[in-house]
Short mmCIF file of C-alpha atoms and ligand atoms in Angstrom, two decimals:
data_model
loop_
_atom_site.label_atom_id
_atom_site.label_comp_id
_atom_site.label_asym_id
_atom_site.label_seq_id
_atom_site.Cartn_x
_atom_site.Cartn_y
_atom_site.Cartn_z
CA UNK I 1 3.00 0.10 20.87
CA UNK I 2 6.51 1.44 21.44
CA UNK I 3 7.29 4.90 20.14
CA UNK I 4 9.71 3.40 17.59
CA UNK I 5 7.68 0.74 15.77
CA UNK I 6 9.43 -1.89 13.69
CA UNK I 7 8.01 -1.72 10.19
CA UNK I 8 8.88 -4.18 7.46
CA UNK I 9 8.93 -3.48 3.74
CA UNK I 10 7.94 -6.47 1.64
CA UNK I 11 11.11 -6.93 -0.39
CA UNK I 12 10.15 -9.42 -3.09
CA UNK I 13 10.05 -6.81 -5.85
CA UNK I 14 9.46 -3.09 -6.28
CA UNK I 15 10.71 0.19 -4.82
CA UNK I 16 11.77 -1.22 -1.46
CA UNK I 17 14.70 1.09 -0.74
CA UNK I 18 12.61 4.26 -1.13
CA UNK I 19 10.09 3.03 1.44
CA UNK I 20 12.87 2.07 3.87
CA UNK I 21 14.22 5.61 3.58
CA UNK I 22 10.82 7.26 4.11
CA UNK I 23 9.98 5.07 7.11
CA UNK I 24 13.34 5.77 8.74
CA UNK I 25 12.89 9.49 8.10
CA UNK I 26 9.63 9.52 10.08
CA UNK I 27 11.03 7.67 13.07
CA UNK I 28 10.34 3.98 12.45
CA UNK I 29 12.81 1.12 12.56
CA UNK I 30 12.58 -0.19 9.01
CA UNK I 31 13.68 -3.56 7.71
CA UNK I 32 13.14 -5.81 4.72
CA UNK I 33 10.79 -8.80 4.80
CA UNK I 34 11.29 -11.75 2.46
CA UNK I 35 10.63 -14.75 4.69
CA UNK I 36 7.88 -15.77 7.11
CA UNK I 37 10.30 -15.53 10.09
CA UNK I 38 11.10 -11.93 9.10
CA UNK I 39 7.38 -11.15 8.84
CA UNK I 40 6.91 -12.45 12.36
CA UNK I 41 9.40 -9.83 13.66
CA UNK I 42 7.59 -6.70 12.46
CA UNK I 43 4.79 -4.63 14.00
CA UNK I 44 3.55 -3.48 10.59
CA UNK I 45 4.28 -3.88 6.89
CA UNK I 46 4.62 -1.71 3.80
CA UNK I 47 3.85 -3.31 0.44
CA UNK I 48 5.77 -1.24 -2.14
CA UNK I 49 5.02 -0.11 -5.65
CA UNK I 50 6.20 -2.40 -8.42
CA UNK I 51 4.27 -5.04 -10.32
CA UNK I 52 1.46 -6.81 -8.51
CA UNK I 53 1.47 -9.91 -10.74
CA UNK I 54 5.17 -10.51 -9.99
CA UNK I 55 4.70 -9.75 -6.30
CA UNK I 56 1.85 -12.24 -6.08
CA UNK I 57 3.88 -15.00 -7.81
CA UNK I 58 6.96 -14.37 -5.66
CA UNK I 59 4.90 -14.23 -2.45
CA UNK I 60 3.51 -17.62 -3.42
CA UNK I 61 6.99 -19.01 -4.23
CA UNK I 62 8.44 -17.61 -0.97
CA UNK I 63 5.51 -19.14 0.99
CA UNK I 64 4.43 -15.73 2.21
CA UNK I 65 0.88 -15.59 0.84
CA UNK I 66 -0.84 -17.39 3.70
CA UNK I 67 1.32 -15.96 6.54
CA UNK I 68 0.66 -12.48 5.19
CA UNK I 69 -3.08 -13.03 4.88
CA UNK I 70 -3.11 -14.34 8.42
CA UNK I 71 -1.21 -11.36 9.88
CA UNK I 72 -3.53 -8.97 8.06
CA UNK I 73 -6.56 -10.86 9.36
CA UNK I 74 -5.11 -10.64 12.88
CA UNK I 75 -4.93 -6.86 12.56
CA UNK I 76 -1.34 -6.09 11.57
CA UNK I 77 -1.21 -2.54 10.16
CA UNK I 78 -0.21 -2.45 6.51
CA UNK I 79 0.29 0.26 3.91
CA UNK I 80 0.35 -0.42 0.17
CA UNK I 81 1.41 2.05 -2.52
CA UNK I 82 0.34 1.46 -6.12
CA UNK I 83 1.03 -2.27 -6.73
CA UNK I 84 0.82 -2.50 -2.92
CA UNK I 85 -2.69 -1.03 -3.06
CA UNK I 86 -3.64 -3.79 -5.49
CA UNK I 87 -2.18 -6.39 -3.12
CA UNK I 88 -4.31 -5.11 -0.21
CA UNK I 89 -7.57 -5.11 -2.19
CA UNK I 90 -10.18 -7.78 -1.53
CA UNK I 91 -11.17 -7.69 -5.20
CA UNK I 92 -9.41 -6.56 -8.38
CA UNK I 93 -10.42 -5.78 -11.96
CA UNK I 94 -8.13 -6.21 -14.98
CA UNK I 95 -5.83 -8.62 -13.16
CA UNK I 96 -4.13 -11.41 -15.07
CA UNK I 97 -5.81 -14.82 -15.03
CA UNK I 98 -5.86 -16.24 -11.51
CA UNK I 99 -4.18 -13.19 -9.97
CA UNK I 100 -4.42 -13.23 -6.19
CA UNK I 101 -3.98 -10.55 -3.57
CA UNK I 102 -3.35 -10.53 0.18
CA UNK I 103 -6.63 -8.67 0.61
CA UNK I 104 -7.85 -6.92 3.74
CA UNK I 105 -9.47 -3.76 2.38
CA UNK I 106 -13.09 -4.12 1.29
CA UNK I 107 -12.70 -2.50 -2.12
CA UNK I 108 -12.48 -3.17 -5.83
CA UNK I 109 -9.24 -1.87 -7.37
CA UNK I 110 -8.79 -1.59 -11.12
CA UNK I 111 -5.22 -2.34 -12.25
CA UNK I 112 -3.50 0.05 -14.68
CA UNK I 113 -6.68 2.13 -14.65
CA UNK I 114 -5.09 5.55 -15.17
CA UNK I 115 -2.48 3.85 -17.36
CA UNK I 116 -5.00 3.18 -20.06
CA UNK I 117 -5.33 6.93 -20.49
CA UNK I 118 -1.84 8.13 -19.68
CA UNK I 119 1.04 6.02 -18.39
CA UNK I 120 2.26 8.28 -15.65
CA UNK I 121 1.31 11.71 -14.40
CA UNK I 122 1.58 13.97 -11.39
CA UNK I 123 -1.25 15.70 -9.62
CA UNK I 124 -1.85 17.56 -6.38
CA UNK I 125 -4.26 15.76 -4.07
CA UNK I 126 -5.67 16.65 -0.68
CA UNK I 127 -4.57 13.73 1.52
CA UNK I 128 -6.71 12.97 4.57
CA UNK I 129 -7.64 16.63 4.94
CA UNK I 130 -4.01 17.39 5.76
CA UNK I 131 -3.33 19.74 2.92
CA UNK I 132 -2.09 19.43 -0.62
CA UNK I 133 0.19 16.55 -1.51
CA UNK I 134 2.12 16.25 -4.75
CA UNK I 135 1.28 12.75 -5.98
CA UNK I 136 3.13 10.71 -8.61
CA UNK I 137 1.11 8.07 -10.48
CA UNK I 138 2.86 5.36 -12.56
CA UNK I 139 0.62 2.89 -14.41
CA UNK I 140 -1.53 3.44 -11.39
CA UNK I 141 -4.65 1.66 -10.23
CA UNK I 142 -7.71 3.48 -8.98
CA UNK I 143 -10.31 2.36 -6.49
CA UNK I 144 -13.47 1.47 -8.33
CA UNK I 145 -15.69 1.02 -5.27
CA UNK I 146 -15.42 0.70 -1.49
CA UNK I 147 -17.39 -1.03 1.25
CA UNK I 148 -19.06 0.82 4.13
CA UNK I 149 -16.09 0.50 6.49
CA UNK I 150 -13.61 2.07 4.11
CA UNK I 151 -12.70 5.73 4.53
CA UNK I 152 -11.76 7.65 1.36
CA UNK I 153 -8.66 9.77 2.09
CA UNK I 154 -8.00 11.28 -1.34
CA UNK I 155 -9.39 11.61 -4.84
CA UNK I 156 -7.59 12.81 -7.97
CA UNK I 157 -8.20 14.22 -11.39
CA UNK I 158 -8.78 13.08 -14.04
CA UNK I 159 -12.22 11.91 -13.05
CA UNK I 160 -12.29 12.49 -9.29
CA UNK I 161 -11.18 8.89 -8.82
CA UNK I 162 -10.47 7.45 -5.36
CA UNK I 163 -6.69 7.23 -4.90
CA UNK I 164 -6.22 6.80 -1.12
CA UNK I 165 -8.22 4.78 1.39
CA UNK I 166 -8.07 3.48 4.90
CA UNK I 167 -9.88 0.63 6.62
CA UNK I 168 -8.91 0.30 10.28
CA UNK I 169 -5.18 -0.54 10.37
CA UNK I 170 -4.88 -0.78 6.58
CA UNK I 171 -3.88 2.13 4.33
CA UNK I 172 -3.48 2.25 0.54
CA UNK I 173 -2.57 4.88 -2.06
CA UNK I 174 -2.59 4.67 -5.88
CA UNK I 175 0.37 7.02 -5.91
CA UNK I 176 3.99 6.74 -4.71
CA UNK I 177 4.82 9.07 -1.81
CA UNK I 178 8.10 7.18 -1.40
CA UNK I 179 9.33 8.75 -4.65
CA UNK I 180 8.84 12.42 -3.88
CA UNK I 181 10.68 12.98 -0.60
CA UNK I 182 7.46 14.21 1.07
CA UNK I 183 7.10 11.79 3.95
CA UNK I 184 3.67 12.87 5.25
CA UNK I 185 1.89 9.70 4.11
CA UNK I 186 4.52 7.56 5.84
CA UNK I 187 4.20 9.78 8.92
CA UNK I 188 0.43 9.20 8.81
CA UNK I 189 1.01 5.44 8.60
CA UNK I 190 3.48 5.42 11.50
CA UNK I 191 0.93 7.40 13.52
CA UNK I 192 -1.67 4.74 12.64
CA UNK I 193 0.71 2.01 13.81
CA UNK I 194 1.41 3.83 17.08
CA UNK I 195 -2.29 4.40 17.71
CA UNK I 196 -3.09 0.80 16.86
CA UNK I 197 -5.88 1.34 14.34
CA UNK I 198 -7.71 4.08 16.26
CA UNK I 199 -8.99 7.25 14.60
CA UNK I 200 -6.29 9.84 13.88
N1 LIG M 301 0.59 -1.56 -12.83
C1 LIG M 301 1.28 -2.13 -11.71
C2 LIG M 301 0.63 -3.40 -11.20
O1 LIG M 301 -0.35 -3.86 -11.72
C3 LIG M 301 1.40 -1.14 -10.57
C4 LIG M 301 2.31 0.00 -10.98
C5 LIG M 301 3.12 0.57 -9.86
O2 LIG M 301 3.22 0.04 -8.75
N2 LIG M 301 3.77 1.67 -10.17
O3 LIG M 301 1.08 -3.96 -10.27
#
């Protein structure tokens, strides 16, 4: 992997611009992905926060569902924040009827899980043992359960819920690091991309 990886941000819906900024700030070449030919150009992909039901329907309409599933199966690194976490989950709870994901991470993610208690909140979490991280949650999902190959990178109050995970080249957070100007999660992802799925 070159030292300046090309990382796409899935730009169907959601907070695309914020992710482009964070990725650029940590030394990646960042570009938007809306079409299969654009997906083919990138080394890795960020799936932004937004609304997973809309993202799923647009990915279907833009004929990106299958190409994305294939790239993920082939080992493309991907990072999903919030709605993006939902999109990378193999299984979801509280989805709308028929809701599909790209999948890749062996976990069950509950949509709007924190949102049933409180719509949005902020909390300090310890991310990947790298110190305290100020996390912003907006109608956020939590991870209900994970398979054996999934590493838990952060939990949050209320409830000590799992809010960040990694499985090989795939990373997901319930919160939105792209909104706070603290680019350490993006730096972690770019490091993952450079190291090609190895331990950090
Ligand atoms: N609740 C949204 C969903 O289901 C996620 C919210 C977010 O990304 N901030 O997709």
